[in-house]
Coordinates of C-alpha atoms in Angstrom, one line a residue:
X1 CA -5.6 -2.2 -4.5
X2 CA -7.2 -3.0 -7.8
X3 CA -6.9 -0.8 -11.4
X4 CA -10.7 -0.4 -11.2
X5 CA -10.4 0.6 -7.4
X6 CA -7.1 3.1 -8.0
X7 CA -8.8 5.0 -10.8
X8 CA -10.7 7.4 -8.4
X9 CA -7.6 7.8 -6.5
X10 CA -5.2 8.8 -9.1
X11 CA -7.9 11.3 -10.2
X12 CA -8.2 12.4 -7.1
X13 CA -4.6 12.7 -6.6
X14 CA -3.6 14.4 -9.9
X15 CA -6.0 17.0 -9.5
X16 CA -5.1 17.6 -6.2
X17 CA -1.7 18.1 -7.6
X18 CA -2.2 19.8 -10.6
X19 CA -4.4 22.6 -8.0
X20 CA -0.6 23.0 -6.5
X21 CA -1.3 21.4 -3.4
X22 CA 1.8 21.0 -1.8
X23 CA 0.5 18.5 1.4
X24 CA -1.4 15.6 0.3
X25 CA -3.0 13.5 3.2
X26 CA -3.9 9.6 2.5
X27 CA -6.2 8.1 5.0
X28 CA -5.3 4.4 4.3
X29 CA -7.5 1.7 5.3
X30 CA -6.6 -1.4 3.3
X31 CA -6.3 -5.2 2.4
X32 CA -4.0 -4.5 -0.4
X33 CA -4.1 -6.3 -3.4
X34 CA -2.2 -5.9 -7.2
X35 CA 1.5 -5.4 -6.8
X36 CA 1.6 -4.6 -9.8
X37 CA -0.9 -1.9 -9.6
X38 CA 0.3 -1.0 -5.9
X39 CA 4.2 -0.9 -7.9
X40 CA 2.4 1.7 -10.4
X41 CA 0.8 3.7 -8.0
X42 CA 4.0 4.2 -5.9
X43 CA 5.6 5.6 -9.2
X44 CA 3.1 7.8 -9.8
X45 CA 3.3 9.2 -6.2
X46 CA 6.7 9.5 -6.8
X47 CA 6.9 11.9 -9.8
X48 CA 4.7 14.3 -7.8
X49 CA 7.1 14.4 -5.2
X50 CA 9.7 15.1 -7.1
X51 CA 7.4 18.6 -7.9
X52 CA 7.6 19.3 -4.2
X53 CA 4.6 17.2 -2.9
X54 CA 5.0 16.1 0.7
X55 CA 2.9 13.1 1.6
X56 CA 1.6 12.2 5.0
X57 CA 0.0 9.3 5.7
X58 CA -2.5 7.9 8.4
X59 CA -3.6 4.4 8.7
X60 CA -6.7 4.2 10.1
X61 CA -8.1 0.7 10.7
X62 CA -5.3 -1.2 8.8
X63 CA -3.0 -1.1 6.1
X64 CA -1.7 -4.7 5.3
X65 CA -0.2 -6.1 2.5
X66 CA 0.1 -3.7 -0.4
X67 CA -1.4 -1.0 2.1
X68 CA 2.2 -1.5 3.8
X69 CA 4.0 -1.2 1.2
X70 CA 2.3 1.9 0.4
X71 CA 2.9 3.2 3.9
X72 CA 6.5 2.3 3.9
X73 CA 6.6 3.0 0.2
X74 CA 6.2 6.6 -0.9
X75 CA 4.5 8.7 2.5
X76 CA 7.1 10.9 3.8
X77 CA 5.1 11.0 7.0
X78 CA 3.6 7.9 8.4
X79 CA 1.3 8.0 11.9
X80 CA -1.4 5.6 12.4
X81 CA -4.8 5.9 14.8
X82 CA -4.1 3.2 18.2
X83 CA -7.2 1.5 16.9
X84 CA -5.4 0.0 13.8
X85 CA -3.0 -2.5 12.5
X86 CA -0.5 -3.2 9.8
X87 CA 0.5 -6.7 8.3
X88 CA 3.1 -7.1 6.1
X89 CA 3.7 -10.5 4.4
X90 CA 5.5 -11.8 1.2
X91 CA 3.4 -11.4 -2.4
X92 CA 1.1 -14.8 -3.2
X93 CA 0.0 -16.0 -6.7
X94 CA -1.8 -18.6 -8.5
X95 CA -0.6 -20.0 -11.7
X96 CA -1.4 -22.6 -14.2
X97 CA 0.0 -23.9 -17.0
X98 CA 3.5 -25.8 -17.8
X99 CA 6.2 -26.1 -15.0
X100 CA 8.1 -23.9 -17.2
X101 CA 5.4 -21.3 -16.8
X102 CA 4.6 -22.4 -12.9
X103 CA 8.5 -22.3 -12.4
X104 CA 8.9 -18.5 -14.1
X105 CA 5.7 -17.1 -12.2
X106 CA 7.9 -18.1 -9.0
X107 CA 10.8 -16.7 -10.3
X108 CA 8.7 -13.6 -10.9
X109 CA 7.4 -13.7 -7.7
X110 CA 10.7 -13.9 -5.6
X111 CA 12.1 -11.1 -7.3
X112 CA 9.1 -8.8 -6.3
X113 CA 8.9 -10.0 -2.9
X114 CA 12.8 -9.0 -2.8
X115 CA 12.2 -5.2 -3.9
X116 CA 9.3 -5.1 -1.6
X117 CA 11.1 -6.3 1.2
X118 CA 13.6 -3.5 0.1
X119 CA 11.3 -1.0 0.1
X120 CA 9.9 -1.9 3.8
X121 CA 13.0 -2.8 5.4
X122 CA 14.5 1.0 4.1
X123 CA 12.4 2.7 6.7
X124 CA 12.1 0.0 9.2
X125 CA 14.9 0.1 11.8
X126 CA 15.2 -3.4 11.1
X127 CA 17.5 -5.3 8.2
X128 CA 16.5 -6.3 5.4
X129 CA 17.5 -9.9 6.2
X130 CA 15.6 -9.6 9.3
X131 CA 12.8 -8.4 7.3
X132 CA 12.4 -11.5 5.4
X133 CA 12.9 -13.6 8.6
X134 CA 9.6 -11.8 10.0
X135 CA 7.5 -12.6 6.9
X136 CA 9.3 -15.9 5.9
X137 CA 6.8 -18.3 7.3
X138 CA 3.8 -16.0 8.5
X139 CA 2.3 -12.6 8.2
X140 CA 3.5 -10.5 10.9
X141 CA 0.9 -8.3 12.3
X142 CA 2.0 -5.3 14.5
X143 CA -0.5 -3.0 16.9
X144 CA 0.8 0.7 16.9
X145 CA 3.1 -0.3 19.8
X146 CA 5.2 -2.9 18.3
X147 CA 5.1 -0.5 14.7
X148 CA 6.3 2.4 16.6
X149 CA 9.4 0.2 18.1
X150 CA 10.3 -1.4 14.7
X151 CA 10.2 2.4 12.9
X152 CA 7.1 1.1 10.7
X153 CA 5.3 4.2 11.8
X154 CA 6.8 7.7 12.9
X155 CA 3.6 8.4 15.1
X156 CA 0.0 8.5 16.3
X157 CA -2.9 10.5 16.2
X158 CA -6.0 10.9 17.4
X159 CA -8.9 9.6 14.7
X160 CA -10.7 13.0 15.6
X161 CA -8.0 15.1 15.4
X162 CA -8.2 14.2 11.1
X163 CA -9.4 16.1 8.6
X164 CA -12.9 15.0 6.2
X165 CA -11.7 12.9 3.4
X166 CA -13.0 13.4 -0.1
X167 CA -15.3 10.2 -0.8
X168 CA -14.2 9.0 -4.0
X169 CA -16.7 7.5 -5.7
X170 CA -16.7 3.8 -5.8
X171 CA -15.5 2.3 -8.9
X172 CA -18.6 1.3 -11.4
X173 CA -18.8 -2.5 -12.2
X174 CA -20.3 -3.7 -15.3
X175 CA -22.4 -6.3 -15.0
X176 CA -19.7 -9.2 -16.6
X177 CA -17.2 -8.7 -13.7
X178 CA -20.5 -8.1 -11.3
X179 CA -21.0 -11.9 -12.6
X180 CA -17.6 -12.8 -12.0
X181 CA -17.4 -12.9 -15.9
X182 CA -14.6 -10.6 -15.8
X183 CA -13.6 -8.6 -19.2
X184 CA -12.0 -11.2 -20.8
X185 CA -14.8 -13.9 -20.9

């Protein structure tokens, strides 16, 4: 869950919306990523449901960090293939500068891994509190069994049984961040 990686997707998605399609299907398979970008996206998600867009989910292969938060976050209807995981975990950062600045990016931090946990825990039939104590020390990993008990999922489904996604294409580099330059450099 990268800018560059979520363009394709939000085109994807708006068209798909803008067509009137009423039933959008995300097959997720992810790492996760920005919160920031992954905060976005569930916004965006959220206007169109507003318009009468129902969202169904399916993990297939994993969804863990910001691909959790995305599952818990804005699909109305969440299944997952028995051949997949989820992970949920608390946001990480790296930060340089004064202690001032290290002490705010913390600050920062703690306050995003708060709504997160509020946004998991909301669908989970778990507390929030009990949330945090999950993720407090570790990342919790759950197979479909343990995600079914805990409400993380509302059911499976057979891999086959899926529709074709749409390949997005994948997002074009240029050759500074191909380097590792990055845009700013």
């Amino acid at each position: 869950v990268s800018d560059r990686e979520m363009k394709p997707v939000i085109k994807k998605f708006n068209e798909l919306v803008n067509n009137g399609e009423k039933v959008i299907l995300f097959r997720l398979n992810s790492y996760g990523g920005s919160v920031a970008t992954g905060m976005d996206f569930i916004q965006h998600v959220e206007e169109a449901k507003k318009q009468g867009v129902h969202v169904q989910c399916v993990v297939d292969s994993k969804a863990m960090s910001m691909g959790f938060v995305f599952l818990q976050g804005f699909c109305d209807e969440r299944l997952m293939t028995k051949r997949s995981i989820l992970l949920a975990h608390n946001g990480s950062t790296k930060t340089s500068g004064t202690v001032e600045e290290a002490q705010e990016s913390s600050e920062i931090l703690k306050a995003l891994n708060d709504g997160m946990a509020e946004i998991c825990a909301s669908r989970l039939t778990i507390s929030v509190d009990d949330y945090k104590k999950k993720i407090e020390k570790k990342a919790w990993t759950m197979s479909w069994k343990e995600a079914l008990d805990v409400g993380a999922i509302d059911g499976l489904v057979d891999p086959m049984a899926l529709p074709v996604v749409y390949k997005l294409p994948l997002p074009e580099l240029n050759i500074l961040e191909l380097l590792g330059g990055g845009k700013n450099q």
